[in-house]
mmCIF file of C-alpha atoms in Angstrom:
data_model
loop_
_atom_site.group_PDB
_atom_site.id
_atom_site.type_symbol
_atom_site.label_atom_id
_atom_site.label_comp_id
_atom_site.label_asym_id
_atom_site.label_seq_id
_atom_site.Cartn_x
_atom_site.Cartn_y
_atom_site.Cartn_z
ATOM 1 C CA MET A 1 29.520 -59.536 -54.180
ATOM 2 C CA ASP A 2 27.335 -58.259 -51.547
ATOM 3 C CA ALA A 3 27.300 -54.782 -51.229
ATOM 4 C CA ALA A 4 28.793 -53.607 -47.570
ATOM 5 C CA PRO A 5 26.035 -52.458 -44.973
ATOM 6 C CA ILE A 6 25.760 -49.010 -45.341
ATOM 7 C CA SER A 7 26.681 -47.104 -41.764
ATOM 8 C CA VAL A 8 24.181 -44.680 -40.756
ATOM 9 C CA PRO A 9 25.263 -41.756 -38.174
ATOM 10 C CA THR A 10 23.569 -41.335 -35.226
ATOM 11 C CA GLU A 11 22.728 -38.048 -33.484
ATOM 12 C CA PRO A 12 24.374 -37.735 -30.061
ATOM 13 C CA ARG A 13 21.674 -38.548 -27.449
ATOM 14 C CA SER A 14 20.780 -35.105 -25.573
ATOM 15 C CA ALA A 15 19.408 -33.654 -22.723
ATOM 16 C CA PRO A 16 15.654 -33.667 -22.848
ATOM 17 C CA PRO A 17 14.057 -30.375 -24.855
ATOM 18 C CA ARG A 18 13.749 -27.452 -22.140
ATOM 19 C CA PRO A 19 10.147 -26.062 -21.848
ATOM 20 C CA ALA A 20 9.275 -23.633 -24.146
ATOM 21 C CA GLY A 21 10.538 -20.127 -22.807
ATOM 22 C CA GLY A 22 12.978 -22.304 -21.012
ATOM 23 C CA ALA A 23 15.182 -19.105 -20.033
ATOM 24 C CA ARG A 24 14.867 -17.272 -17.063
ATOM 25 C CA ILE A 25 12.366 -14.318 -17.022
ATOM 26 C CA HIS A 26 14.312 -11.806 -15.906
ATOM 27 C CA GLY A 27 11.090 -9.675 -15.212
ATOM 28 C CA ILE A 28 10.155 -11.861 -12.493
ATOM 29 C CA ASP A 29 13.057 -11.647 -10.989
ATOM 30 C CA LEU A 30 13.003 -7.305 -10.793
ATOM 31 C CA ALA A 31 9.512 -7.765 -9.083
ATOM 32 C CA ARG A 32 10.630 -9.896 -6.532
ATOM 33 C CA GLY A 33 13.100 -7.797 -5.594
ATOM 34 C CA LEU A 34 10.955 -5.100 -5.932
ATOM 35 C CA ALA A 35 8.340 -7.337 -3.385
ATOM 36 C CA MET A 36 11.253 -7.740 -0.609
ATOM 37 C CA LEU A 37 12.541 -3.826 -1.280
ATOM 38 C CA GLY A 38 8.825 -2.910 -0.332
ATOM 39 C CA MET A 39 8.722 -5.556 2.220
ATOM 40 C CA VAL A 40 12.417 -3.768 3.910
ATOM 41 C CA ILE A 41 10.928 -0.220 3.804
ATOM 42 C CA VAL A 42 7.614 -1.378 5.560
ATOM 43 C CA HIS A 43 9.345 -2.861 8.426
ATOM 44 C CA TYR A 44 12.825 -0.680 8.796
ATOM 45 C CA VAL A 45 12.075 2.753 7.372
ATOM 46 C CA TRP A 46 7.894 3.182 8.361
ATOM 47 C CA ALA A 47 9.746 1.955 11.579
ATOM 48 C CA ARG A 48 12.266 5.037 11.734
ATOM 49 C CA ASP A 49 9.945 7.645 10.857
ATOM 50 C CA ASP A 50 6.484 7.666 10.604
ATOM 51 C CA THR A 51 5.894 11.204 9.570
ATOM 52 C CA GLY A 52 8.896 11.972 6.733
ATOM 53 C CA PRO A 53 8.643 11.605 3.239
ATOM 54 C CA ALA A 54 9.605 7.847 3.492
ATOM 55 C CA ALA A 55 6.668 6.873 5.594
ATOM 56 C CA VAL A 56 4.806 8.214 3.043
ATOM 57 C CA VAL A 57 6.319 5.697 0.768
ATOM 58 C CA ALA A 58 6.318 2.861 3.272
ATOM 59 C CA ARG A 59 2.638 4.098 3.702
ATOM 60 C CA ALA A 60 1.847 3.191 0.264
ATOM 61 C CA MET A 61 3.821 -0.053 0.328
ATOM 62 C CA GLU A 62 1.707 -1.278 3.431
ATOM 63 C CA GLY A 63 -0.167 -4.503 2.431
ATOM 64 C CA ARG A 64 1.003 -4.781 -1.310
ATOM 65 C CA ALA A 65 4.309 -6.302 -0.919
ATOM 66 C CA MET A 66 3.907 -8.955 0.805
ATOM 67 C CA PRO A 67 1.056 -10.118 -1.599
ATOM 68 C CA LEU A 68 3.611 -9.887 -4.350
ATOM 69 C CA PHE A 69 5.981 -11.710 -3.113
ATOM 70 C CA MET A 70 3.235 -14.264 -2.412
ATOM 71 C CA LEU A 71 2.026 -13.968 -6.133
ATOM 72 C CA LEU A 72 5.922 -14.459 -7.069
ATOM 73 C CA GLY A 73 5.871 -17.546 -5.291
ATOM 74 C CA GLY A 74 2.889 -18.737 -7.008
ATOM 75 C CA VAL A 75 4.431 -18.212 -10.129
ATOM 76 C CA GLY A 76 7.723 -19.568 -9.331
ATOM 77 C CA VAL A 77 6.632 -23.103 -7.943
ATOM 78 C CA VAL A 78 5.270 -23.766 -11.216
ATOM 79 C CA LEU A 79 8.405 -22.498 -13.164
ATOM 80 C CA VAL A 80 10.316 -24.546 -10.875
ATOM 81 C CA SER A 81 8.383 -27.675 -11.375
ATOM 82 C CA ARG A 82 8.677 -27.251 -15.143
ATOM 83 C CA ARG A 83 12.618 -27.480 -15.159
ATOM 84 C CA SER A 84 13.036 -29.921 -12.416
ATOM 85 C CA ALA A 85 12.739 -33.548 -12.475
ATOM 86 C CA THR A 86 11.476 -34.182 -9.350
ATOM 87 C CA PRO A 87 9.945 -30.703 -8.320
ATOM 88 C CA ASP A 88 8.039 -31.914 -5.086
ATOM 89 C CA ARG A 89 10.931 -33.382 -3.595
ATOM 90 C CA GLY A 90 12.235 -30.104 -4.161
ATOM 91 C CA LEU A 91 9.409 -28.392 -3.035
ATOM 92 C CA VAL A 92 9.365 -30.272 -0.012
ATOM 93 C CA ILE A 93 12.420 -29.507 0.770
ATOM 94 C CA ARG A 94 12.190 -25.953 0.322
ATOM 95 C CA ALA A 95 8.773 -25.697 2.659
ATOM 96 C CA VAL A 96 10.899 -27.347 5.625
ATOM 97 C CA LEU A 97 13.695 -25.506 5.200
ATOM 98 C CA LEU A 98 11.126 -22.703 4.848
ATOM 99 C CA LEU A 99 9.250 -22.830 7.835
ATOM 100 C CA VAL A 100 12.372 -24.164 10.277
ATOM 101 C CA ILE A 101 13.925 -20.788 9.528
ATOM 102 C CA GLY A 102 10.968 -18.671 9.387
ATOM 103 C CA LEU A 103 10.104 -20.207 12.583
ATOM 104 C CA LEU A 104 13.566 -19.345 14.386
ATOM 105 C CA LEU A 105 13.554 -16.057 12.917
ATOM 106 C CA ASP A 106 10.207 -15.357 14.850
ATOM 107 C CA ALA A 107 11.285 -17.055 18.077
ATOM 108 C CA THR A 108 13.989 -14.707 17.779
ATOM 109 C CA THR A 109 12.887 -11.076 16.840
ATOM 110 C CA ASP A 110 10.155 -9.304 17.734
ATOM 111 C CA ARG A 111 11.033 -6.166 15.156
ATOM 112 C CA ILE A 112 9.420 -7.432 12.212
ATOM 113 C CA ALA A 113 6.493 -9.920 11.279
ATOM 114 C CA VAL A 114 8.315 -12.560 9.089
ATOM 115 C CA VAL A 115 6.719 -14.092 6.645
ATOM 116 C CA LEU A 116 8.450 -17.511 5.773
ATOM 117 C CA GLN A 117 6.833 -20.263 7.772
ATOM 118 C CA PHE A 118 3.646 -19.034 5.903
ATOM 119 C CA TYR A 119 5.548 -19.369 3.070
ATOM 120 C CA GLY A 120 7.141 -22.494 3.468
ATOM 121 C CA LEU A 121 3.313 -23.471 4.338
ATOM 122 C CA LEU A 122 2.030 -22.992 0.606
ATOM 123 C CA PHE A 123 5.287 -24.627 -0.397
ATOM 124 C CA LEU A 124 4.536 -27.661 1.340
ATOM 125 C CA LEU A 125 0.883 -27.547 -0.361
ATOM 126 C CA SER A 126 2.147 -26.935 -4.097
ATOM 127 C CA PRO A 127 2.872 -30.312 -4.851
ATOM 128 C CA LEU A 128 -1.273 -30.641 -4.643
ATOM 129 C CA LEU A 129 -1.882 -27.197 -6.248
ATOM 130 C CA ARG A 130 0.264 -27.560 -9.160
ATOM 131 C CA ARG A 131 -1.568 -30.390 -10.209
ATOM 132 C CA LEU A 132 -5.178 -28.267 -10.367
ATOM 133 C CA SER A 133 -6.262 -26.623 -13.101
ATOM 134 C CA SER A 134 -6.379 -22.666 -13.416
ATOM 135 C CA ALA A 135 -10.022 -23.375 -12.972
ATOM 136 C CA VAL A 136 -9.884 -24.961 -9.624
ATOM 137 C CA LEU A 137 -7.220 -22.592 -8.696
ATOM 138 C CA LEU A 138 -9.158 -19.969 -9.151
ATOM 139 C CA ALA A 139 -12.165 -20.945 -7.719
ATOM 140 C CA LEU A 140 -9.864 -21.945 -4.728
ATOM 141 C CA ALA A 141 -8.161 -18.237 -4.560
ATOM 142 C CA ALA A 142 -11.801 -16.850 -4.215
ATOM 143 C CA CYS A 143 -12.382 -19.324 -1.480
ATOM 144 C CA SER A 144 -9.272 -18.995 0.553
ATOM 145 C CA THR A 145 -10.381 -14.762 0.587
ATOM 146 C CA VAL A 146 -14.002 -15.567 1.338
ATOM 147 C CA ILE A 147 -13.202 -17.979 3.758
ATOM 148 C CA GLY A 148 -10.497 -15.805 5.455
ATOM 149 C CA ALA A 149 -12.762 -13.062 6.156
ATOM 150 C CA VAL A 150 -14.885 -14.998 7.970
ATOM 151 C CA THR A 151 -12.204 -16.794 10.044
ATOM 152 C CA TYR A 152 -10.107 -13.782 10.611
ATOM 153 C CA GLN A 153 -13.187 -12.056 12.375
ATOM 154 C CA VAL A 154 -14.727 -15.601 14.030
ATOM 155 C CA VAL A 155 -11.756 -17.452 15.026
ATOM 156 C CA GLY A 156 -8.515 -15.192 15.071
ATOM 157 C CA GLN A 157 -7.861 -13.989 18.383
ATOM 158 C CA PRO A 158 -6.644 -10.008 18.993
ATOM 159 C CA SER A 159 -3.230 -11.003 20.142
ATOM 160 C CA GLN A 160 -2.913 -12.544 16.689
ATOM 161 C CA ARG A 161 0.630 -14.730 18.770
ATOM 162 C CA SER A 162 3.564 -15.386 16.672
ATOM 163 C CA SER A 163 3.813 -18.971 15.349
ATOM 164 C CA SER A 164 7.194 -19.658 17.381
ATOM 165 C CA ASP A 165 5.248 -18.337 20.511
ATOM 166 C CA ALA A 166 2.133 -20.728 19.801
ATOM 167 C CA LEU A 167 4.369 -23.175 18.120
ATOM 168 C CA VAL A 168 4.402 -25.631 21.700
ATOM 169 C CA ASP A 169 0.623 -25.381 22.370
ATOM 170 C CA GLY A 170 -0.212 -27.441 19.141
ATOM 171 C CA TRP A 171 -3.802 -25.787 17.823
ATOM 172 C CA PRO A 172 -3.068 -21.769 18.783
ATOM 173 C CA PHE A 173 0.333 -22.704 16.226
ATOM 174 C CA LEU A 174 -2.277 -23.980 13.521
ATOM 175 C CA ARG A 175 -4.595 -21.309 13.976
ATOM 176 C CA SER A 176 -1.620 -18.635 13.420
ATOM 177 C CA LEU A 177 -0.881 -20.404 10.251
ATOM 178 C CA LEU A 178 -4.444 -20.913 8.550
ATOM 179 C CA PHE A 179 -6.361 -17.831 10.155
ATOM 180 C CA ASP A 180 -5.088 -15.465 12.373
ATOM 181 C CA GLY A 181 -1.270 -14.592 12.072
ATOM 182 C CA TYR A 182 0.119 -12.164 10.733
ATOM 183 C CA TYR A 183 -0.033 -13.747 6.472
ATOM 184 C CA PRO A 184 -2.152 -16.532 7.377
ATOM 185 C CA PHE A 185 -3.052 -19.371 4.600
ATOM 186 C CA PHE A 186 -7.145 -18.098 4.689
ATOM 187 C CA PRO A 187 -6.749 -15.289 2.649
ATOM 188 C CA VAL A 188 -2.967 -15.001 1.877
ATOM 189 C CA GLY A 189 -3.507 -18.447 -0.226
ATOM 190 C CA ALA A 190 -5.302 -16.646 -2.874
ATOM 191 C CA PHE A 191 -2.453 -14.733 -3.970
ATOM 192 C CA PHE A 192 -0.204 -17.631 -4.376
ATOM 193 C CA ALA A 193 -2.999 -19.295 -6.402
ATOM 194 C CA LEU A 194 -3.078 -16.399 -8.292
ATOM 195 C CA GLY A 195 0.237 -16.476 -9.244
ATOM 196 C CA MET A 196 0.799 -20.609 -10.121
ATOM 197 C CA VAL A 197 -2.256 -19.687 -12.369
ATOM 198 C CA LEU A 198 -0.455 -16.502 -14.317
ATOM 199 C CA ALA A 199 2.735 -18.874 -14.452
ATOM 200 C CA ARG A 200 0.820 -20.874 -16.928
ATOM 201 C CA LEU A 201 0.404 -18.276 -19.290
ATOM 202 C CA ASP A 202 3.049 -16.551 -21.463
ATOM 203 C CA LEU A 203 4.682 -13.886 -19.343
ATOM 204 C CA ARG A 204 7.335 -13.063 -22.040
ATOM 205 C CA ASP A 205 4.265 -12.332 -24.366
ATOM 206 C CA ARG A 206 4.482 -8.107 -24.406
ATOM 207 C CA SER A 207 1.059 -7.733 -25.408
ATOM 208 C CA LEU A 208 -0.173 -9.809 -21.748
ATOM 209 C CA ALA A 209 2.215 -7.941 -20.272
ATOM 210 C CA ARG A 210 0.474 -4.741 -20.876
ATOM 211 C CA TRP A 211 -2.808 -6.258 -20.275
ATOM 212 C CA LEU A 212 -1.581 -7.303 -16.616
ATOM 213 C CA ALA A 213 -0.835 -3.659 -15.943
ATOM 214 C CA GLY A 214 -3.692 -2.332 -17.078
ATOM 215 C CA ILE A 215 -6.501 -5.212 -15.449
ATOM 216 C CA GLY A 216 -4.353 -5.354 -12.405
ATOM 217 C CA THR A 217 -4.270 -1.259 -12.236
ATOM 218 C CA ALA A 218 -7.756 -1.015 -12.870
ATOM 219 C CA VAL A 219 -8.554 -3.854 -10.128
ATOM 220 C CA GLY A 220 -5.793 -2.690 -7.670
ATOM 221 C CA VAL A 221 -7.125 1.113 -7.401
ATOM 222 C CA GLY A 222 -10.916 0.189 -8.618
ATOM 223 C CA ALA A 223 -11.279 -1.928 -5.473
ATOM 224 C CA VAL A 224 -10.058 0.796 -3.077
ATOM 225 C CA VAL A 225 -12.432 3.090 -4.902
ATOM 226 C CA MET A 226 -15.571 0.918 -4.590
ATOM 227 C CA ALA A 227 -14.777 0.200 -1.138
ATOM 228 C CA ASP A 228 -14.433 3.887 0.192
ATOM 229 C CA ALA A 229 -17.672 4.962 -1.898
ATOM 230 C CA LEU A 230 -19.770 1.995 -0.120
ATOM 231 C CA VAL A 231 -18.128 3.131 3.303
ATOM 232 C CA ALA A 232 -19.461 6.470 2.278
ATOM 233 C CA ALA A 233 -22.939 5.348 1.115
ATOM 234 C CA LEU A 234 -23.737 3.344 4.091
ATOM 235 C CA SER A 235 -22.295 5.651 6.761
ATOM 236 C CA ILE A 236 -20.584 2.438 7.977
ATOM 237 C CA ASP A 237 -17.183 2.143 9.777
ATOM 238 C CA PRO A 238 -14.484 -0.586 8.179
ATOM 239 C CA GLU A 239 -11.882 -0.052 10.436
ATOM 240 C CA PRO A 240 -10.237 -3.266 12.403
ATOM 241 C CA GLU A 241 -10.199 -0.523 15.309
ATOM 242 C CA ALA A 242 -14.077 -0.087 15.435
ATOM 243 C CA ALA A 243 -15.032 -3.852 15.409
ATOM 244 C CA VAL A 244 -13.070 -5.071 18.425
ATOM 245 C CA ALA A 245 -12.123 -8.715 18.278
ATOM 246 C CA ASP A 246 -14.842 -10.342 19.808
ATOM 247 C CA GLY A 247 -15.447 -13.620 18.120
ATOM 248 C CA THR A 248 -18.485 -12.057 15.907
ATOM 249 C CA PHE A 249 -18.639 -11.389 12.509
ATOM 250 C CA GLN A 250 -18.996 -8.139 11.226
ATOM 251 C CA ALA A 251 -20.314 -7.301 7.715
ATOM 252 C CA ALA A 252 -18.513 -4.159 7.534
ATOM 253 C CA ARG A 253 -15.243 -4.975 7.934
ATOM 254 C CA LEU A 254 -15.194 -6.786 4.606
ATOM 255 C CA LEU A 255 -15.019 -3.246 2.649
ATOM 256 C CA ASP A 256 -11.660 -2.879 4.776
ATOM 257 C CA ALA A 257 -8.881 -2.119 2.306
ATOM 258 C CA SER A 258 -6.239 -1.475 4.563
ATOM 259 C CA GLY A 259 -2.996 -2.984 4.672
ATOM 260 C CA HIS A 260 -2.588 -6.783 6.212
ATOM 261 C CA SER A 261 -7.006 -6.263 6.767
ATOM 262 C CA ALA A 262 -7.454 -9.852 5.901
ATOM 263 C CA MET A 263 -10.771 -8.407 3.999
ATOM 264 C CA PRO A 264 -11.910 -9.074 0.781
ATOM 265 C CA ALA A 265 -11.631 -5.378 -0.098
ATOM 266 C CA TRP A 266 -7.651 -5.801 0.679
ATOM 267 C CA VAL A 267 -7.032 -8.729 -1.002
ATOM 268 C CA ILE A 268 -8.729 -7.844 -4.618
ATOM 269 C CA SER A 269 -7.330 -4.284 -4.538
ATOM 270 C CA ALA A 270 -3.539 -6.204 -3.506
ATOM 271 C CA ALA A 271 -4.021 -8.773 -6.096
ATOM 272 C CA GLY A 272 -4.429 -6.275 -8.465
ATOM 273 C CA THR A 273 -1.780 -4.208 -7.739
ATOM 274 C CA SER A 274 0.482 -7.122 -7.713
ATOM 275 C CA VAL A 275 -0.245 -8.593 -11.329
ATOM 276 C CA ALA A 276 0.071 -4.992 -12.433
ATOM 277 C CA VAL A 277 3.693 -5.219 -10.948
ATOM 278 C CA LEU A 278 4.505 -8.023 -12.806
ATOM 279 C CA GLY A 279 3.018 -7.248 -15.854
ATOM 280 C CA LEU A 280 4.942 -3.741 -15.867
ATOM 281 C CA SER A 281 7.990 -5.679 -14.869
#
């Protein structure tokens, strides 16, 4: 008598496993909220009161909120790519929407410097950037910083035309996005690339968070202190007002650590404070 076939129960087909640590990282949401709050304070509170206590807070955030926002954009690209089956399509769709909305806002308001179109450009490039190694991304961040320090002076125009006004002119539009707009790819892309590198680390690790907070604070403060020390030692004036944007490169401006100077001293310091906020969050 033949034995009855043994039925082996099969496990139900399940969805593909989520990447390790797939749960939402609430600290990133907190950091993103702080970045957006900082931009609101700089653009609106300071505009209404340039002498009171609120202005002191706004002045401290100037040139710090936007880099944090951009860095978190790079972090978000990597995290979203891990969760999506078609990440590149989603990134391109977001990029187009950001570019369109940013240009519309830029064309309809003169009260703030709109960041979304510059953000959209970075998202448009992110399908390529996310495939690069961390070492290459860091090298690109460094190149973006150096190139920006030169092009902002040599290629940039004093008027800093808004990207929407320059759209019909072709080259001025690209120049605004890349070189001399409010938040040009050179050097702002450095923050985005750095964020992509950080997202590849285990951001849930509290030990790593402490390291990020400590190193970021040291770099953020140290860059300003060192730049000020060099300015004093060399007896130079790095402020942009002292160097008319006449298409010439002036080395003294490299030490300008003031907000949105586009110079290396500011980029390094703002990158440090952004990393510190991410670690603390």
